[in-house]
Short mmCIF file of N, CA, C and O in Angstrom, two decimals:
data_model
loop_
_atom_site.label_atom_id
_atom_site.label_comp_id
_atom_site.label_asym_id
_atom_site.label_seq_id
_atom_site.Cartn_x
_atom_site.Cartn_y
_atom_site.Cartn_z
N UNK A 1 0.85 -1.17 0.00
CA UNK A 1 0.00 0.00 0.00
C UNK A 1 0.90 1.24 0.00
O UNK A 1 1.93 1.27 0.64
N UNK A 2 0.45 2.24 -0.72
CA UNK A 2 1.25 3.47 -0.78
C UNK A 2 1.03 4.32 0.46
O UNK A 2 0.20 4.03 1.31
N UNK A 3 1.75 5.40 0.54
CA UNK A 3 1.72 6.30 1.70
C UNK A 3 0.35 6.97 1.82
O UNK A 3 -0.26 7.38 0.83
N UNK A 4 -0.10 7.15 3.07
CA UNK A 4 -1.37 7.81 3.35
C UNK A 4 -1.32 9.25 2.86
O UNK A 4 -0.37 9.99 3.12
N UNK A 5 -2.33 9.67 2.10
CA UNK A 5 -2.42 11.03 1.57
C UNK A 5 -3.36 11.87 2.42
O UNK A 5 -3.02 12.97 2.83
N UNK A 6 -4.57 11.36 2.67
CA UNK A 6 -5.57 12.12 3.40
C UNK A 6 -6.48 11.16 4.17
O UNK A 6 -6.76 10.05 3.70
N UNK A 7 -6.91 11.59 5.35
CA UNK A 7 -7.80 10.76 6.16
C UNK A 7 -8.90 11.65 6.72
O UNK A 7 -8.63 12.74 7.21
N UNK A 8 -10.15 11.18 6.61
CA UNK A 8 -11.27 11.86 7.24
C UNK A 8 -12.24 10.79 7.70
O UNK A 8 -12.69 9.95 6.94
N UNK A 9 -12.50 10.75 9.00
CA UNK A 9 -13.33 9.68 9.56
C UNK A 9 -12.68 8.33 9.30
O UNK A 9 -11.50 8.14 9.55
N UNK A 10 -13.47 7.42 8.78
CA UNK A 10 -12.99 6.08 8.46
C UNK A 10 -12.34 6.01 7.08
O UNK A 10 -11.75 5.00 6.72
N UNK A 11 -12.44 7.07 6.32
CA UNK A 11 -11.95 7.07 4.94
C UNK A 11 -10.47 7.42 4.91
O UNK A 11 -10.02 8.36 5.55
N UNK A 12 -9.74 6.64 4.13
CA UNK A 12 -8.33 6.89 3.92
C UNK A 12 -8.04 6.84 2.43
O UNK A 12 -8.41 5.89 1.75
N UNK A 13 -7.41 7.89 1.93
CA UNK A 13 -6.94 7.89 0.55
C UNK A 13 -5.42 7.92 0.58
O UNK A 13 -4.81 8.56 1.44
N UNK A 14 -4.83 7.24 -0.38
CA UNK A 14 -3.39 7.08 -0.42
C UNK A 14 -2.80 7.85 -1.60
O UNK A 14 -3.51 8.32 -2.48
N UNK A 15 -1.50 7.98 -1.61
CA UNK A 15 -0.80 8.67 -2.70
C UNK A 15 -1.16 8.07 -4.06
O UNK A 15 -1.28 8.79 -5.04
N UNK A 16 -1.36 6.76 -4.11
CA UNK A 16 -1.76 6.10 -5.37
C UNK A 16 -3.13 6.61 -5.82
O UNK A 16 -3.36 6.80 -7.02
N UNK A 17 -4.05 6.84 -4.87
CA UNK A 17 -5.37 7.39 -5.20
C UNK A 17 -5.22 8.82 -5.72
O UNK A 17 -5.88 9.22 -6.68
N UNK A 18 -4.36 9.57 -5.08
CA UNK A 18 -4.10 10.95 -5.51
C UNK A 18 -3.57 10.98 -6.95
O UNK A 18 -4.00 11.80 -7.76
N UNK A 19 -2.67 10.08 -7.26
CA UNK A 19 -2.12 10.01 -8.61
C UNK A 19 -3.23 9.71 -9.63
O UNK A 19 -3.24 10.28 -10.73
N UNK A 20 -4.16 8.84 -9.27
CA UNK A 20 -5.30 8.54 -10.15
C UNK A 20 -6.14 9.79 -10.36
O UNK A 20 -6.52 10.12 -11.49
N UNK A 21 -6.44 10.51 -9.28
CA UNK A 21 -7.27 11.72 -9.38
C UNK A 21 -6.60 12.82 -10.20
O UNK A 21 -7.27 13.60 -10.87
N UNK A 22 -5.29 12.86 -10.16
CA UNK A 22 -4.55 13.90 -10.91
C UNK A 22 -4.27 13.50 -12.35
O UNK A 22 -3.85 14.34 -13.15
N UNK A 23 -4.53 12.26 -12.70
CA UNK A 23 -4.25 11.77 -14.04
C UNK A 23 -5.45 12.00 -14.97
O UNK A 23 -6.60 11.97 -14.55
N UNK A 24 -5.16 12.22 -16.22
CA UNK A 24 -6.22 12.33 -17.24
C UNK A 24 -6.53 10.97 -17.88
O UNK A 24 -7.41 10.88 -18.71
N UNK A 25 -5.78 9.95 -17.50
CA UNK A 25 -5.90 8.67 -18.20
C UNK A 25 -6.13 7.48 -17.27
O UNK A 25 -5.89 6.35 -17.65
N UNK A 26 -6.58 7.73 -16.05
CA UNK A 26 -6.78 6.64 -15.09
C UNK A 26 -8.26 6.50 -14.76
O UNK A 26 -9.03 7.46 -14.83
N UNK A 27 -8.64 5.29 -14.38
CA UNK A 27 -10.01 5.00 -13.96
C UNK A 27 -10.10 5.11 -12.44
O UNK A 27 -9.17 4.73 -11.73
N UNK A 28 -11.23 5.59 -11.96
CA UNK A 28 -11.45 5.67 -10.52
C UNK A 28 -11.58 4.27 -9.94
O UNK A 28 -12.16 3.39 -10.54
N UNK A 29 -11.05 4.09 -8.73
CA UNK A 29 -11.14 2.78 -8.08
C UNK A 29 -12.17 2.82 -6.95
O UNK A 29 -12.74 3.87 -6.65
N UNK A 30 -12.41 1.67 -6.34
CA UNK A 30 -13.42 1.59 -5.28
C UNK A 30 -13.08 2.47 -4.08
O UNK A 30 -13.97 3.04 -3.45
N UNK A 31 -11.81 2.63 -3.78
CA UNK A 31 -11.41 3.47 -2.66
C UNK A 31 -11.82 4.93 -2.88
O UNK A 31 -12.33 5.60 -1.99
N UNK A 32 -11.63 5.42 -4.09
CA UNK A 32 -11.99 6.80 -4.44
C UNK A 32 -13.51 6.97 -4.46
O UNK A 32 -14.06 7.94 -3.93
N UNK A 33 -14.22 6.01 -5.05
CA UNK A 33 -15.69 6.06 -5.09
C UNK A 33 -16.25 6.04 -3.66
O UNK A 33 -17.14 6.82 -3.32
N UNK A 34 -15.72 5.15 -2.82
CA UNK A 34 -16.20 5.09 -1.43
C UNK A 34 -15.94 6.40 -0.68
O UNK A 34 -16.79 6.86 0.09
N UNK A 35 -14.78 7.00 -0.89
CA UNK A 35 -14.47 8.27 -0.23
C UNK A 35 -15.45 9.35 -0.67
O UNK A 35 -15.96 10.12 0.15
N UNK A 36 -15.76 9.38 -1.96
CA UNK A 36 -16.71 10.36 -2.49
C UNK A 36 -18.09 10.14 -1.89
O UNK A 36 -18.76 11.10 -1.48
N UNK A 37 -18.51 8.89 -1.81
CA UNK A 37 -19.82 8.59 -1.23
C UNK A 37 -19.88 8.99 0.24
O UNK A 37 -20.89 9.54 0.70
N UNK A 38 -18.81 8.76 0.97
CA UNK A 38 -18.77 9.16 2.39
C UNK A 38 -18.88 10.67 2.54
O UNK A 38 -19.58 11.16 3.43
N UNK A 39 -18.19 11.40 1.68
CA UNK A 39 -18.28 12.87 1.73
C UNK A 39 -19.69 13.34 1.43
O UNK A 39 -20.23 14.22 2.12
N UNK A 40 -20.33 12.77 0.40
CA UNK A 40 -21.69 13.15 0.05
C UNK A 40 -22.68 12.83 1.17
O UNK A 40 -23.55 13.63 1.50
N UNK A 41 -22.52 11.63 1.73
CA UNK A 41 -23.41 11.22 2.82
C UNK A 41 -23.22 12.13 4.04
O UNK A 41 -24.18 12.54 4.69
N UNK A 42 -21.99 12.48 4.34
CA UNK A 42 -21.69 13.34 5.47
C UNK A 42 -22.25 14.75 5.27
O UNK A 42 -22.84 15.33 6.17
N UNK A 43 -22.08 15.30 4.07
CA UNK A 43 -22.50 16.67 3.79
C UNK A 43 -24.01 16.80 3.63
O UNK A 43 -24.62 17.74 4.12
N UNK A 44 -24.63 15.82 2.91
CA UNK A 44 -26.04 15.96 2.55
C UNK A 44 -26.96 14.95 3.24
O UNK A 44 -28.17 15.05 3.11
N UNK A 45 -26.40 13.96 3.94
CA UNK A 45 -27.22 12.95 4.60
C UNK A 45 -27.97 12.06 3.63
O UNK A 45 -29.01 11.49 3.97
N UNK A 46 -27.48 11.94 2.42
CA UNK A 46 -28.15 11.17 1.39
C UNK A 46 -28.24 9.70 1.77
O UNK A 46 -27.23 9.08 2.08
N UNK A 47 -29.46 9.14 1.76
CA UNK A 47 -29.60 7.70 2.05
C UNK A 47 -28.94 6.86 0.96
O UNK A 47 -28.86 7.27 -0.19
N UNK A 48 -28.52 5.67 1.33
CA UNK A 48 -27.80 4.79 0.40
C UNK A 48 -26.32 5.03 0.55
O UNK A 48 -25.81 5.12 1.66
N UNK A 49 -25.66 5.20 -0.56
CA UNK A 49 -24.22 5.46 -0.60
C UNK A 49 -23.45 4.49 0.29
O UNK A 49 -22.59 4.85 1.07
N UNK A 50 -23.78 3.21 0.15
CA UNK A 50 -23.10 2.15 0.89
C UNK A 50 -21.73 1.87 0.28
O UNK A 50 -21.47 2.20 -0.87
N UNK A 51 -20.88 1.23 1.05
CA UNK A 51 -19.57 0.83 0.57
C UNK A 51 -19.73 -0.02 -0.69
O UNK A 51 -20.55 -0.93 -0.74
N UNK A 52 -18.94 0.28 -1.71
CA UNK A 52 -19.06 -0.44 -2.98
C UNK A 52 -18.67 -1.91 -2.85
O UNK A 52 -19.03 -2.71 -3.71
N UNK A 53 -17.95 -2.26 -1.81
CA UNK A 53 -17.61 -3.67 -1.61
C UNK A 53 -18.81 -4.48 -1.14
O UNK A 53 -18.82 -5.70 -1.23
N UNK A 54 -19.86 -3.79 -0.66
CA UNK A 54 -21.08 -4.47 -0.22
C UNK A 54 -22.07 -4.66 -1.35
O UNK A 54 -23.04 -5.40 -1.22
N UNK A 55 -21.88 -3.93 -2.44
CA UNK A 55 -22.85 -3.94 -3.53
C UNK A 55 -22.17 -4.07 -4.88
O UNK A 55 -21.05 -3.60 -5.07
N UNK A 56 -22.85 -4.69 -5.81
CA UNK A 56 -22.44 -4.69 -7.21
C UNK A 56 -23.69 -4.52 -8.05
O UNK A 56 -24.80 -4.70 -7.56
N UNK A 57 -23.53 -4.21 -9.31
CA UNK A 57 -24.69 -4.06 -10.19
C UNK A 57 -25.43 -5.38 -10.34
O UNK A 57 -26.61 -5.41 -10.64
N UNK A 58 -24.74 -6.49 -10.10
CA UNK A 58 -25.36 -7.80 -10.25
C UNK A 58 -26.08 -8.24 -8.99
O UNK A 58 -27.02 -9.01 -9.04
N UNK A 59 -25.66 -7.74 -7.82
CA UNK A 59 -26.27 -8.11 -6.55
C UNK A 59 -27.34 -7.11 -6.13
O UNK A 59 -28.28 -7.47 -5.46
N UNK A 60 -27.15 -5.85 -6.46
CA UNK A 60 -28.05 -4.81 -5.98
C UNK A 60 -27.58 -4.30 -4.64
O UNK A 60 -26.51 -4.64 -4.16
N UNK A 61 -28.39 -3.46 -4.04
CA UNK A 61 -28.04 -2.91 -2.73
C UNK A 61 -29.28 -2.96 -1.84
O UNK A 61 -30.39 -3.08 -2.32
N UNK A 62 -29.06 -2.86 -0.57
CA UNK A 62 -30.15 -2.96 0.39
C UNK A 62 -30.33 -1.63 1.10
O UNK A 62 -29.43 -1.18 1.80
N UNK A 63 -31.45 -0.99 0.85
CA UNK A 63 -31.80 0.25 1.54
C UNK A 63 -33.25 0.11 1.95
O UNK A 63 -34.11 -0.18 1.13
N UNK A 64 -33.53 0.31 3.21
CA UNK A 64 -34.84 0.02 3.77
C UNK A 64 -35.93 1.01 3.46
O UNK A 64 -36.20 1.89 4.25
N UNK A 65 -36.60 0.89 2.33
CA UNK A 65 -37.83 1.59 2.05
C UNK A 65 -37.76 3.10 1.85
O UNK A 65 -38.79 3.74 1.77
N UNK A 66 -36.59 3.69 1.81
CA UNK A 66 -36.52 5.13 1.61
C UNK A 66 -35.86 5.43 0.27
O UNK A 66 -35.24 4.57 -0.35
N UNK A 67 -36.03 6.66 -0.19
CA UNK A 67 -35.35 7.06 -1.42
C UNK A 67 -33.84 7.01 -1.17
O UNK A 67 -33.38 7.30 -0.07
N UNK A 68 -33.08 6.64 -2.18
CA UNK A 68 -31.64 6.51 -2.00
C UNK A 68 -30.89 6.76 -3.30
O UNK A 68 -31.47 6.79 -4.39
N UNK A 69 -29.58 6.90 -3.17
CA UNK A 69 -28.62 6.97 -4.27
C UNK A 69 -27.54 5.96 -3.96
O UNK A 69 -27.12 5.82 -2.81
N UNK A 70 -27.06 5.25 -4.99
CA UNK A 70 -25.98 4.29 -4.79
C UNK A 70 -25.13 4.22 -6.04
O UNK A 70 -25.66 4.21 -7.15
N UNK A 71 -23.82 4.18 -5.86
CA UNK A 71 -22.90 3.94 -6.97
C UNK A 71 -22.54 2.47 -6.95
O UNK A 71 -22.22 1.90 -5.90
N UNK A 72 -22.62 1.84 -8.12
CA UNK A 72 -22.36 0.40 -8.26
C UNK A 72 -21.29 0.17 -9.31
O UNK A 72 -21.23 0.88 -10.31
N UNK A 73 -20.49 -0.85 -9.11
CA UNK A 73 -19.53 -1.28 -10.12
C UNK A 73 -20.21 -2.32 -10.98
O UNK A 73 -20.69 -3.34 -10.48
N UNK A 74 -20.28 -2.06 -12.28
CA UNK A 74 -20.95 -3.01 -13.18
C UNK A 74 -19.96 -3.98 -13.80
O UNK A 74 -20.31 -4.77 -14.66
N UNK A 75 -18.71 -3.91 -13.37
CA UNK A 75 -17.68 -4.81 -13.88
C UNK A 75 -16.47 -4.02 -14.33
O UNK A 75 -16.60 -2.98 -14.99
N UNK A 76 -15.31 -4.49 -13.95
CA UNK A 76 -14.08 -3.81 -14.35
C UNK A 76 -14.02 -2.39 -13.82
O UNK A 76 -14.18 -2.15 -12.63
N UNK A 77 -13.83 -1.44 -14.71
CA UNK A 77 -13.70 -0.04 -14.34
C UNK A 77 -14.95 0.78 -14.63
O UNK A 77 -14.89 1.99 -14.72
N UNK A 78 -16.09 0.10 -14.80
CA UNK A 78 -17.32 0.80 -15.16
C UNK A 78 -18.22 0.99 -13.94
O UNK A 78 -18.53 0.03 -13.24
N UNK A 79 -18.61 2.22 -13.69
CA UNK A 79 -19.43 2.57 -12.53
C UNK A 79 -20.77 3.13 -12.99
O UNK A 79 -20.84 3.87 -13.97
N UNK A 80 -21.84 2.77 -12.27
CA UNK A 80 -23.19 3.29 -12.51
C UNK A 80 -23.68 3.96 -11.24
O UNK A 80 -23.30 3.56 -10.14
N UNK A 81 -24.57 4.91 -11.39
CA UNK A 81 -25.30 5.46 -10.24
C UNK A 81 -26.75 5.06 -10.41
O UNK A 81 -27.30 5.13 -11.52
N UNK A 82 -27.37 4.61 -9.33
CA UNK A 82 -28.79 4.30 -9.35
C UNK A 82 -29.47 5.13 -8.26
O UNK A 82 -28.84 5.49 -7.27
N UNK A 83 -30.75 5.44 -8.49
CA UNK A 83 -31.47 6.25 -7.51
C UNK A 83 -32.96 5.99 -7.59
O UNK A 83 -33.50 5.72 -8.67
N UNK A 84 -33.61 6.10 -6.44
CA UNK A 84 -35.07 6.05 -6.39
C UNK A 84 -35.64 7.42 -6.04
O UNK A 84 -36.85 7.55 -5.87
N UNK A 85 -34.80 8.43 -5.92
CA UNK A 85 -35.27 9.77 -5.56
C UNK A 85 -36.19 10.30 -6.66
O UNK A 85 -35.81 10.37 -7.83
N UNK A 86 -37.41 10.65 -6.27
CA UNK A 86 -38.39 11.18 -7.22
C UNK A 86 -39.02 10.14 -8.12
O UNK A 86 -39.72 10.49 -9.07
N UNK A 87 -38.79 8.86 -7.84
CA UNK A 87 -39.33 7.78 -8.68
C UNK A 87 -40.63 7.23 -8.10
O UNK A 87 -40.79 7.19 -6.87
N UNK A 88 -41.52 6.75 -8.96
CA UNK A 88 -42.68 6.03 -8.45
C UNK A 88 -42.23 4.75 -7.74
O UNK A 88 -41.11 4.26 -7.96
N UNK A 89 -43.10 4.20 -6.89
CA UNK A 89 -42.81 2.96 -6.17
C UNK A 89 -42.32 1.89 -7.13
O UNK A 89 -42.84 1.73 -8.23
N UNK A 90 -41.29 1.15 -6.72
CA UNK A 90 -40.75 0.03 -7.48
C UNK A 90 -40.00 0.45 -8.76
O UNK A 90 -39.84 -0.35 -9.66
N UNK A 91 -39.58 1.69 -8.81
CA UNK A 91 -38.86 2.20 -9.99
C UNK A 91 -37.49 2.70 -9.55
O UNK A 91 -37.35 3.33 -8.51
N UNK A 92 -36.48 2.41 -10.36
CA UNK A 92 -35.12 2.86 -10.11
C UNK A 92 -34.60 3.55 -11.36
O UNK A 92 -34.77 3.03 -12.46
N UNK A 93 -33.98 4.71 -11.21
CA UNK A 93 -33.31 5.38 -12.32
C UNK A 93 -31.87 4.90 -12.34
O UNK A 93 -31.23 4.77 -11.31
N UNK A 94 -31.35 4.68 -13.55
CA UNK A 94 -29.96 4.26 -13.73
C UNK A 94 -29.24 5.34 -14.52
O UNK A 94 -29.70 5.77 -15.57
N UNK A 95 -28.11 5.77 -13.97
CA UNK A 95 -27.30 6.79 -14.63
C UNK A 95 -25.97 6.14 -15.02
O UNK A 95 -25.23 5.69 -14.17
N UNK A 96 -25.73 6.11 -16.31
CA UNK A 96 -24.55 5.42 -16.83
C UNK A 96 -23.58 6.43 -17.42
O UNK A 96 -23.88 7.26 -18.18
#
């Protein structure tokens, strides 16, 4: 593991993550996505935004009956956002 770059709460980003964020040619990894979700959840209280290691696009995510937002890995370096905010019952919006 590379040297610690930044820590806030339980989230830790490393120099390797920083290099990815500063690059024009790198894909975001689960550590960066999780850190972003933690920041959003902390700032806005958005329901969902679970750790990406708990969810995949093939498994889904578990959020108890409230509107939510979740980022999912659909395989490899491809990430999707799903949300039920503003949706009719039993409907999910997918942002690709």
